[in-house]
């Protein structure tokens, strides 16, 4: 039986041709593209088709349009990937369990690479992030410090795709972190265990022990998994903002964030 023929619009074909042109000419961020008329002639399509293709590539961050001059090549950032993740989750009903699974894959791999590829500057950033984490006294600031620590691990991995993926996941992980922290505290957990887990991760990365770093991250994310499971069982019962912190922690509003 003959293979089916996939029909694509002229705009789709022009879009693919422009991407191929960028690759063939090795164009980089900020490099100028040929004019609309020139592209139309090169691709043997009309100017409106080229304009539509350029608009689509601008929407995903691959091109940047300018008033009064030709488009330039752009490097898509985490914002564009975040939108794709969010739309995918809405369209396919991805739940928090699946998001937690994906987080474990990404972050355990990041920890392993960080142990292999870190620089002294990366280690300094990790120590700074851990210092911030140890000083927090409410859930809101714990969340911010935790994000910073995991971002520092991702940067130490020295792999642009790993860093981009974690940055892109962050808006989705904010919602997950809320559930995790509430469940962790309702199950009797506190911030000290969270801080200790981060310290073990840092020590393993600094020692350059890839297996230990991966294991330490997996152990920490098991804390998150336990928190999520408890939150699901408990019906997402909220906790006070200083719940799970030392007794001298100032009172805060109901928690909306997590470690």
PDB file of C-alpha atoms in Angstrom:
ATOM      1  CA  UNK A   1       0.000   0.000   0.000  1.00  0.00           C
ATOM      2  CA  UNK A   2       1.494   3.362  -0.972  1.00  0.00           C
ATOM      3  CA  UNK A   3       2.497   5.741   1.829  1.00  0.00           C
ATOM      4  CA  UNK A   4      -0.022   8.473   2.574  1.00  0.00           C
ATOM      5  CA  UNK A   5       0.748  11.958   1.315  1.00  0.00           C
ATOM      6  CA  UNK A   6       0.814  14.664   3.951  1.00  0.00           C
ATOM      7  CA  UNK A   7      -0.560  17.872   2.549  1.00  0.00           C
ATOM      8  CA  UNK A   8       0.776  21.132   3.944  1.00  0.00           C
ATOM      9  CA  UNK A   9      -0.172  24.722   3.204  1.00  0.00           C
ATOM     10  CA  UNK A  10       2.083  27.107   1.340  1.00  0.00           C
ATOM     11  CA  UNK A  11       2.614  28.968   4.600  1.00  0.00           C
ATOM     12  CA  UNK A  12       3.783  25.785   6.340  1.00  0.00           C
ATOM     13  CA  UNK A  13       6.135  25.027   3.467  1.00  0.00           C
ATOM     14  CA  UNK A  14       7.488  28.595   3.505  1.00  0.00           C
ATOM     15  CA  UNK A  15       7.986  28.361   7.273  1.00  0.00           C
ATOM     16  CA  UNK A  16      10.031  25.178   6.952  1.00  0.00           C
ATOM     17  CA  UNK A  17      12.042  26.690   4.089  1.00  0.00           C
ATOM     18  CA  UNK A  18      12.887  29.786   6.151  1.00  0.00           C
ATOM     19  CA  UNK A  19      14.023  27.608   9.060  1.00  0.00           C
ATOM     20  CA  UNK A  20      16.186  25.607   6.662  1.00  0.00           C
ATOM     21  CA  UNK A  21      17.632  28.847   5.283  1.00  0.00           C
ATOM     22  CA  UNK A  22      18.590  29.974   8.794  1.00  0.00           C
ATOM     23  CA  UNK A  23      20.320  26.647   9.399  1.00  0.00           C
ATOM     24  CA  UNK A  24      22.107  26.542   6.042  1.00  0.00           C
ATOM     25  CA  UNK A  25      23.434  30.082   6.387  1.00  0.00           C
ATOM     26  CA  UNK A  26      24.330  29.464  10.055  1.00  0.00           C
ATOM     27  CA  UNK A  27      22.498  32.625  11.063  1.00  0.00           C
ATOM     28  CA  UNK A  28      22.708  33.574  14.732  1.00  0.00           C
ATOM     29  CA  UNK A  29      20.811  35.783  17.152  1.00  0.00           C
ATOM     30  CA  UNK A  30      20.620  39.319  15.729  1.00  0.00           C
ATOM     31  CA  UNK A  31      21.602  38.396  12.173  1.00  0.00           C
ATOM     32  CA  UNK A  32      19.443  40.032   9.528  1.00  0.00           C
ATOM     33  CA  UNK A  33      17.150  37.992   7.309  1.00  0.00           C
ATOM     34  CA  UNK A  34      16.652  38.602   3.577  1.00  0.00           C
ATOM     35  CA  UNK A  35      13.829  41.015   2.759  1.00  0.00           C
ATOM     36  CA  UNK A  36      10.264  39.837   2.358  1.00  0.00           C
ATOM     37  CA  UNK A  37      10.357  40.301  -1.406  1.00  0.00           C
ATOM     38  CA  UNK A  38      13.641  38.473  -1.711  1.00  0.00           C
ATOM     39  CA  UNK A  39      12.341  35.580   0.355  1.00  0.00           C
ATOM     40  CA  UNK A  40       9.207  35.387  -1.753  1.00  0.00           C
ATOM     41  CA  UNK A  41      11.309  35.182  -4.891  1.00  0.00           C
ATOM     42  CA  UNK A  42      13.670  32.619  -3.400  1.00  0.00           C
ATOM     43  CA  UNK A  43      10.804  30.396  -2.245  1.00  0.00           C
ATOM     44  CA  UNK A  44       8.609  30.999  -5.282  1.00  0.00           C
ATOM     45  CA  UNK A  45       5.630  32.086  -3.211  1.00  0.00           C
ATOM     46  CA  UNK A  46       3.729  35.329  -2.774  1.00  0.00           C
ATOM     47  CA  UNK A  47       4.744  38.111  -0.390  1.00  0.00           C
ATOM     48  CA  UNK A  48       1.620  37.580   1.801  1.00  0.00           C
ATOM     49  CA  UNK A  49       2.620  33.934   2.268  1.00  0.00           C
ATOM     50  CA  UNK A  50       6.104  34.979   3.391  1.00  0.00           C
ATOM     51  CA  UNK A  51       4.652  37.574   5.762  1.00  0.00           C
ATOM     52  CA  UNK A  52       2.400  34.957   7.332  1.00  0.00           C
ATOM     53  CA  UNK A  53       5.328  32.564   7.731  1.00  0.00           C
ATOM     54  CA  UNK A  54       7.487  35.289   9.303  1.00  0.00           C
ATOM     55  CA  UNK A  55       4.651  36.203  11.679  1.00  0.00           C
ATOM     56  CA  UNK A  56       4.407  32.580  12.802  1.00  0.00           C
ATOM     57  CA  UNK A  57       8.146  32.301  13.360  1.00  0.00           C
ATOM     58  CA  UNK A  58       8.080  35.570  15.302  1.00  0.00           C
ATOM     59  CA  UNK A  59       5.342  34.167  17.538  1.00  0.00           C
ATOM     60  CA  UNK A  60       7.564  31.247  18.576  1.00  0.00           C
ATOM     61  CA  UNK A  61      10.612  33.472  19.069  1.00  0.00           C
ATOM     62  CA  UNK A  62      12.716  32.367  16.107  1.00  0.00           C
ATOM     63  CA  UNK A  63      12.473  35.703  14.302  1.00  0.00           C
ATOM     64  CA  UNK A  64      12.133  39.258  15.552  1.00  0.00           C
ATOM     65  CA  UNK A  65      10.255  41.797  13.440  1.00  0.00           C
ATOM     66  CA  UNK A  66      11.311  45.448  13.367  1.00  0.00           C
ATOM     67  CA  UNK A  67       9.473  48.556  12.261  1.00  0.00           C
ATOM     68  CA  UNK A  68      10.932  49.883   9.012  1.00  0.00           C
ATOM     69  CA  UNK A  69      13.600  47.203   8.533  1.00  0.00           C
ATOM     70  CA  UNK A  70      13.954  43.514   7.905  1.00  0.00           C
ATOM     71  CA  UNK A  71      13.429  40.798  10.479  1.00  0.00           C
ATOM     72  CA  UNK A  72      16.372  39.413  12.416  1.00  0.00           C
ATOM     73  CA  UNK A  73      17.059  35.963  13.779  1.00  0.00           C
ATOM     74  CA  UNK A  74      16.199  35.487  17.449  1.00  0.00           C
ATOM     75  CA  UNK A  75      16.859  32.754  19.985  1.00  0.00           C
ATOM     76  CA  UNK A  76      13.654  31.372  21.539  1.00  0.00           C
ATOM     77  CA  UNK A  77      13.701  31.636  25.329  1.00  0.00           C
ATOM     78  CA  UNK A  78      11.927  29.793  28.131  1.00  0.00           C
ATOM     79  CA  UNK A  79       8.812  31.966  27.759  1.00  0.00           C
ATOM     80  CA  UNK A  80       7.960  30.381  24.423  1.00  0.00           C
ATOM     81  CA  UNK A  81       8.593  26.862  25.685  1.00  0.00           C
ATOM     82  CA  UNK A  82       6.540  27.562  28.835  1.00  0.00           C
ATOM     83  CA  UNK A  83       3.552  28.429  26.666  1.00  0.00           C
ATOM     84  CA  UNK A  84       3.913  25.177  24.764  1.00  0.00           C
ATOM     85  CA  UNK A  85       4.126  23.183  28.007  1.00  0.00           C
ATOM     86  CA  UNK A  86       1.050  24.942  29.410  1.00  0.00           C
ATOM     87  CA  UNK A  87      -0.976  24.396  26.238  1.00  0.00           C
ATOM     88  CA  UNK A  88       0.075  20.768  26.085  1.00  0.00           C
ATOM     89  CA  UNK A  89      -0.985  20.178  29.670  1.00  0.00           C
ATOM     90  CA  UNK A  90      -4.381  21.800  29.110  1.00  0.00           C
ATOM     91  CA  UNK A  91      -4.920  19.887  25.890  1.00  0.00           C
ATOM     92  CA  UNK A  92      -3.956  16.459  27.232  1.00  0.00           C
ATOM     93  CA  UNK A  93      -5.042  16.650  30.888  1.00  0.00           C
ATOM     94  CA  UNK A  94      -1.534  16.096  32.285  1.00  0.00           C
ATOM     95  CA  UNK A  95      -1.865  15.783  36.062  1.00  0.00           C
ATOM     96  CA  UNK A  96       0.503  16.748  38.864  1.00  0.00           C
ATOM     97  CA  UNK A  97       1.717  13.164  39.226  1.00  0.00           C
ATOM     98  CA  UNK A  98       2.992  13.222  35.640  1.00  0.00           C
ATOM     99  CA  UNK A  99       4.503  16.664  36.181  1.00  0.00           C
ATOM    100  CA  UNK A 100       6.298  15.357  39.268  1.00  0.00           C
ATOM    101  CA  UNK A 101       7.624  12.405  37.260  1.00  0.00           C
ATOM    102  CA  UNK A 102       8.995  14.745  34.597  1.00  0.00           C
ATOM    103  CA  UNK A 103      10.551  16.984  37.236  1.00  0.00           C
ATOM    104  CA  UNK A 104      12.361  13.997  38.715  1.00  0.00           C
ATOM    105  CA  UNK A 105      13.826  13.063  35.327  1.00  0.00           C
ATOM    106  CA  UNK A 106      15.007  16.607  34.601  1.00  0.00           C
ATOM    107  CA  UNK A 107      16.379  17.497  38.030  1.00  0.00           C
ATOM    108  CA  UNK A 108      18.128  14.222  38.803  1.00  0.00           C
ATOM    109  CA  UNK A 109      19.877  14.513  35.450  1.00  0.00           C
ATOM    110  CA  UNK A 110      20.772  18.133  36.197  1.00  0.00           C
ATOM    111  CA  UNK A 111      22.373  17.134  39.508  1.00  0.00           C
ATOM    112  CA  UNK A 112      24.454  14.436  37.836  1.00  0.00           C
ATOM    113  CA  UNK A 113      25.686  16.845  35.160  1.00  0.00           C
ATOM    114  CA  UNK A 114      26.325  19.566  37.737  1.00  0.00           C
ATOM    115  CA  UNK A 115      28.698  17.233  39.619  1.00  0.00           C
ATOM    116  CA  UNK A 116      30.542  16.628  36.354  1.00  0.00           C
ATOM    117  CA  UNK A 117      30.574  20.109  34.802  1.00  0.00           C
ATOM    118  CA  UNK A 118      30.512  22.670  37.627  1.00  0.00           C
ATOM    119  CA  UNK A 119      32.968  25.549  37.922  1.00  0.00           C
ATOM    120  CA  UNK A 120      34.071  27.393  41.075  1.00  0.00           C
ATOM    121  CA  UNK A 121      31.608  30.135  40.149  1.00  0.00           C
ATOM    122  CA  UNK A 122      28.776  27.617  40.035  1.00  0.00           C
ATOM    123  CA  UNK A 123      29.700  26.289  43.476  1.00  0.00           C
ATOM    124  CA  UNK A 124      29.754  29.832  44.850  1.00  0.00           C
ATOM    125  CA  UNK A 125      26.247  30.390  43.461  1.00  0.00           C
ATOM    126  CA  UNK A 126      25.039  27.168  45.037  1.00  0.00           C
ATOM    127  CA  UNK A 127      26.433  28.150  48.440  1.00  0.00           C
ATOM    128  CA  UNK A 128      24.763  31.537  48.155  1.00  0.00           C
ATOM    129  CA  UNK A 129      21.457  29.887  47.269  1.00  0.00           C
ATOM    130  CA  UNK A 130      21.756  27.486  50.212  1.00  0.00           C
ATOM    131  CA  UNK A 131      22.517  30.383  52.577  1.00  0.00           C
ATOM    132  CA  UNK A 132      19.325  32.082  51.402  1.00  0.00           C
ATOM    133  CA  UNK A 133      17.394  28.874  51.910  1.00  0.00           C
ATOM    134  CA  UNK A 134      18.583  28.473  55.489  1.00  0.00           C
ATOM    135  CA  UNK A 135      17.454  31.990  56.405  1.00  0.00           C
ATOM    136  CA  UNK A 136      13.827  31.804  55.241  1.00  0.00           C
ATOM    137  CA  UNK A 137      11.066  31.928  57.816  1.00  0.00           C
ATOM    138  CA  UNK A 138       7.904  31.652  55.744  1.00  0.00           C
ATOM    139  CA  UNK A 139       6.613  29.655  52.793  1.00  0.00           C
ATOM    140  CA  UNK A 140       6.727  32.505  50.304  1.00  0.00           C
ATOM    141  CA  UNK A 141      10.447  33.123  50.758  1.00  0.00           C
ATOM    142  CA  UNK A 142      11.132  29.385  50.970  1.00  0.00           C
ATOM    143  CA  UNK A 143       9.643  29.007  47.517  1.00  0.00           C
ATOM    144  CA  UNK A 144      11.825  31.747  46.033  1.00  0.00           C
ATOM    145  CA  UNK A 145      14.980  30.387  47.660  1.00  0.00           C
ATOM    146  CA  UNK A 146      14.188  26.862  46.508  1.00  0.00           C
ATOM    147  CA  UNK A 147      13.682  28.031  42.919  1.00  0.00           C
ATOM    148  CA  UNK A 148      17.035  29.832  43.059  1.00  0.00           C
ATOM    149  CA  UNK A 149      18.850  26.752  44.376  1.00  0.00           C
ATOM    150  CA  UNK A 150      17.469  24.437  41.706  1.00  0.00           C
ATOM    151  CA  UNK A 151      18.218  27.031  39.034  1.00  0.00           C
ATOM    152  CA  UNK A 152      21.814  27.144  40.284  1.00  0.00           C
ATOM    153  CA  UNK A 153      22.047  23.358  39.968  1.00  0.00           C
ATOM    154  CA  UNK A 154      20.719  23.619  36.426  1.00  0.00           C
ATOM    155  CA  UNK A 155      23.287  26.290  35.565  1.00  0.00           C
ATOM    156  CA  UNK A 156      26.071  24.158  37.043  1.00  0.00           C
ATOM    157  CA  UNK A 157      25.011  21.333  34.721  1.00  0.00           C
ATOM    158  CA  UNK A 158      26.361  23.578  31.955  1.00  0.00           C
ATOM    159  CA  UNK A 159      23.844  22.294  29.414  1.00  0.00           C
ATOM    160  CA  UNK A 160      21.694  24.940  27.768  1.00  0.00           C
ATOM    161  CA  UNK A 161      18.837  22.548  26.994  1.00  0.00           C
ATOM    162  CA  UNK A 162      18.659  21.377  30.614  1.00  0.00           C
ATOM    163  CA  UNK A 163      18.570  24.953  31.859  1.00  0.00           C
ATOM    164  CA  UNK A 164      15.967  25.945  29.272  1.00  0.00           C
ATOM    165  CA  UNK A 165      13.746  23.018  30.216  1.00  0.00           C
ATOM    166  CA  UNK A 166      13.788  23.816  33.932  1.00  0.00           C
ATOM    167  CA  UNK A 167      13.135  27.515  33.281  1.00  0.00           C
ATOM    168  CA  UNK A 168      10.239  26.578  31.027  1.00  0.00           C
ATOM    169  CA  UNK A 169       8.735  24.300  33.663  1.00  0.00           C
ATOM    170  CA  UNK A 170       8.935  26.893  36.437  1.00  0.00           C
ATOM    171  CA  UNK A 171       5.444  28.432  35.978  1.00  0.00           C
ATOM    172  CA  UNK A 172       3.939  24.940  36.166  1.00  0.00           C
ATOM    173  CA  UNK A 173       6.148  23.922  39.086  1.00  0.00           C
ATOM    174  CA  UNK A 174       4.902  26.883  41.123  1.00  0.00           C
ATOM    175  CA  UNK A 175       1.462  25.282  41.283  1.00  0.00           C
ATOM    176  CA  UNK A 176       2.964  21.891  42.052  1.00  0.00           C
ATOM    177  CA  UNK A 177       5.123  23.353  44.823  1.00  0.00           C
ATOM    178  CA  UNK A 178       2.030  24.732  46.568  1.00  0.00           C
ATOM    179  CA  UNK A 179       0.503  21.300  46.795  1.00  0.00           C
ATOM    180  CA  UNK A 180       3.785  19.680  47.803  1.00  0.00           C
ATOM    181  CA  UNK A 181       4.519  22.056  50.673  1.00  0.00           C
ATOM    182  CA  UNK A 182       1.003  21.908  52.096  1.00  0.00           C
ATOM    183  CA  UNK A 183       1.041  18.118  51.965  1.00  0.00           C
ATOM    184  CA  UNK A 184       4.565  17.920  53.425  1.00  0.00           C
ATOM    185  CA  UNK A 185       3.623  20.075  56.413  1.00  0.00           C
ATOM    186  CA  UNK A 186       0.278  18.333  56.966  1.00  0.00           C
ATOM    187  CA  UNK A 187       2.181  15.036  57.079  1.00  0.00           C
ATOM    188  CA  UNK A 188       4.377  16.438  59.864  1.00  0.00           C
ATOM    189  CA  UNK A 189       7.326  17.578  57.775  1.00  0.00           C
ATOM    190  CA  UNK A 190       9.292  20.759  58.370  1.00  0.00           C
ATOM    191  CA  UNK A 191      11.754  23.050  56.681  1.00  0.00           C
ATOM    192  CA  UNK A 192      14.826  21.599  58.423  1.00  0.00           C
ATOM    193  CA  UNK A 193      14.615  18.336  56.481  1.00  0.00           C
ATOM    194  CA  UNK A 194      14.230  20.273  53.241  1.00  0.00           C
ATOM    195  CA  UNK A 195      17.320  22.356  53.978  1.00  0.00           C
ATOM    196  CA  UNK A 196      19.327  19.276  54.953  1.00  0.00           C
ATOM    197  CA  UNK A 197      18.414  17.611  51.641  1.00  0.00           C
ATOM    198  CA  UNK A 198      19.628  20.625  49.694  1.00  0.00           C
ATOM    199  CA  UNK A 199      22.883  20.666  51.643  1.00  0.00           C
ATOM    200  CA  UNK A 200      23.541  17.016  50.735  1.00  0.00           C
ATOM    201  CA  UNK A 201      22.930  17.835  47.071  1.00  0.00           C
ATOM    202  CA  UNK A 202      25.393  20.730  47.176  1.00  0.00           C
ATOM    203  CA  UNK A 203      28.068  18.683  48.953  1.00  0.00           C
ATOM    204  CA  UNK A 204      27.831  15.903  46.384  1.00  0.00           C
ATOM    205  CA  UNK A 205      28.028  18.325  43.476  1.00  0.00           C
ATOM    206  CA  UNK A 206      30.989  20.130  45.020  1.00  0.00           C
ATOM    207  CA  UNK A 207      32.754  16.792  45.532  1.00  0.00           C
ATOM    208  CA  UNK A 208      32.219  15.958  41.879  1.00  0.00           C
ATOM    209  CA  UNK A 209      30.425  12.714  42.775  1.00  0.00           C
ATOM    210  CA  UNK A 210      27.873  12.218  39.992  1.00  0.00           C
ATOM    211  CA  UNK A 211      26.137   9.194  41.512  1.00  0.00           C
ATOM    212  CA  UNK A 212      25.890  10.795  44.942  1.00  0.00           C
ATOM    213  CA  UNK A 213      24.525  14.020  43.449  1.00  0.00           C
ATOM    214  CA  UNK A 214      21.888  12.148  41.461  1.00  0.00           C
ATOM    215  CA  UNK A 215      20.936  10.099  44.523  1.00  0.00           C
ATOM    216  CA  UNK A 216      20.748  13.178  46.753  1.00  0.00           C
ATOM    217  CA  UNK A 217      18.464  14.938  44.283  1.00  0.00           C
ATOM    218  CA  UNK A 218      16.292  11.832  43.997  1.00  0.00           C
ATOM    219  CA  UNK A 219      15.989  11.665  47.789  1.00  0.00           C
ATOM    220  CA  UNK A 220      14.974  15.332  47.921  1.00  0.00           C
ATOM    221  CA  UNK A 221      12.398  14.868  45.195  1.00  0.00           C
ATOM    222  CA  UNK A 222      11.028  11.900  47.107  1.00  0.00           C
ATOM    223  CA  UNK A 223      10.182  14.480  49.798  1.00  0.00           C
ATOM    224  CA  UNK A 224       8.232  16.356  47.142  1.00  0.00           C
ATOM    225  CA  UNK A 225       6.512  13.157  46.042  1.00  0.00           C
ATOM    226  CA  UNK A 226       5.463  12.378  49.628  1.00  0.00           C
ATOM    227  CA  UNK A 227       4.112  15.905  49.980  1.00  0.00           C
ATOM    228  CA  UNK A 228       2.126  15.608  46.768  1.00  0.00           C
ATOM    229  CA  UNK A 229       0.664  12.252  47.737  1.00  0.00           C
ATOM    230  CA  UNK A 230      -0.360  13.589  51.149  1.00  0.00           C
ATOM    231  CA  UNK A 231      -1.929  16.670  49.579  1.00  0.00           C
ATOM    232  CA  UNK A 232      -3.969  14.503  47.222  1.00  0.00           C
ATOM    233  CA  UNK A 233      -5.152  12.291  50.090  1.00  0.00           C
ATOM    234  CA  UNK A 234      -5.897  15.285  52.302  1.00  0.00           C
ATOM    235  CA  UNK A 235      -7.890  17.238  49.736  1.00  0.00           C
ATOM    236  CA  UNK A 236      -5.292  20.022  49.358  1.00  0.00           C
ATOM    237  CA  UNK A 237      -5.785  21.299  52.897  1.00  0.00           C
ATOM    238  CA  UNK A 238      -3.939  24.611  53.242  1.00  0.00           C
ATOM    239  CA  UNK A 239      -1.455  25.435  56.002  1.00  0.00           C
ATOM    240  CA  UNK A 240      -0.375  28.703  57.617  1.00  0.00           C
ATOM    241  CA  UNK A 241       2.523  30.518  55.999  1.00  0.00           C
ATOM    242  CA  UNK A 242       4.884  29.827  58.913  1.00  0.00           C
ATOM    243  CA  UNK A 243       3.775  26.236  59.477  1.00  0.00           C
ATOM    244  CA  UNK A 244       6.703  23.856  59.258  1.00  0.00           C
ATOM    245  CA  UNK A 245       9.193  26.540  60.351  1.00  0.00           C
ATOM    246  CA  UNK A 246      10.931  27.048  63.719  1.00  0.00           C
ATOM    247  CA  UNK A 247       8.760  28.437  66.494  1.00  0.00           C
ATOM    248  CA  UNK A 248      10.387  31.878  66.217  1.00  0.00           C
ATOM    249  CA  UNK A 249       9.206  32.250  62.587  1.00  0.00           C
ATOM    250  CA  UNK A 250       6.888  35.245  62.132  1.00  0.00           C
ATOM    251  CA  UNK A 251       3.244  34.526  61.370  1.00  0.00           C
ATOM    252  CA  UNK A 252       2.232  34.799  57.723  1.00  0.00           C
ATOM    253  CA  UNK A 253      -0.845  34.373  55.618  1.00  0.00           C
ATOM    254  CA  UNK A 254      -2.015  30.949  54.459  1.00  0.00           C
ATOM    255  CA  UNK A 255       0.617  29.191  52.392  1.00  0.00           C
ATOM    256  CA  UNK A 256       0.585  29.472  48.608  1.00  0.00           C
ATOM    257  CA  UNK A 257       4.030  28.100  47.892  1.00  0.00           C
ATOM    258  CA  UNK A 258       6.388  25.236  48.636  1.00  0.00           C
ATOM    259  CA  UNK A 259       9.916  23.961  48.833  1.00  0.00           C
TER     260      UNK A 259
END
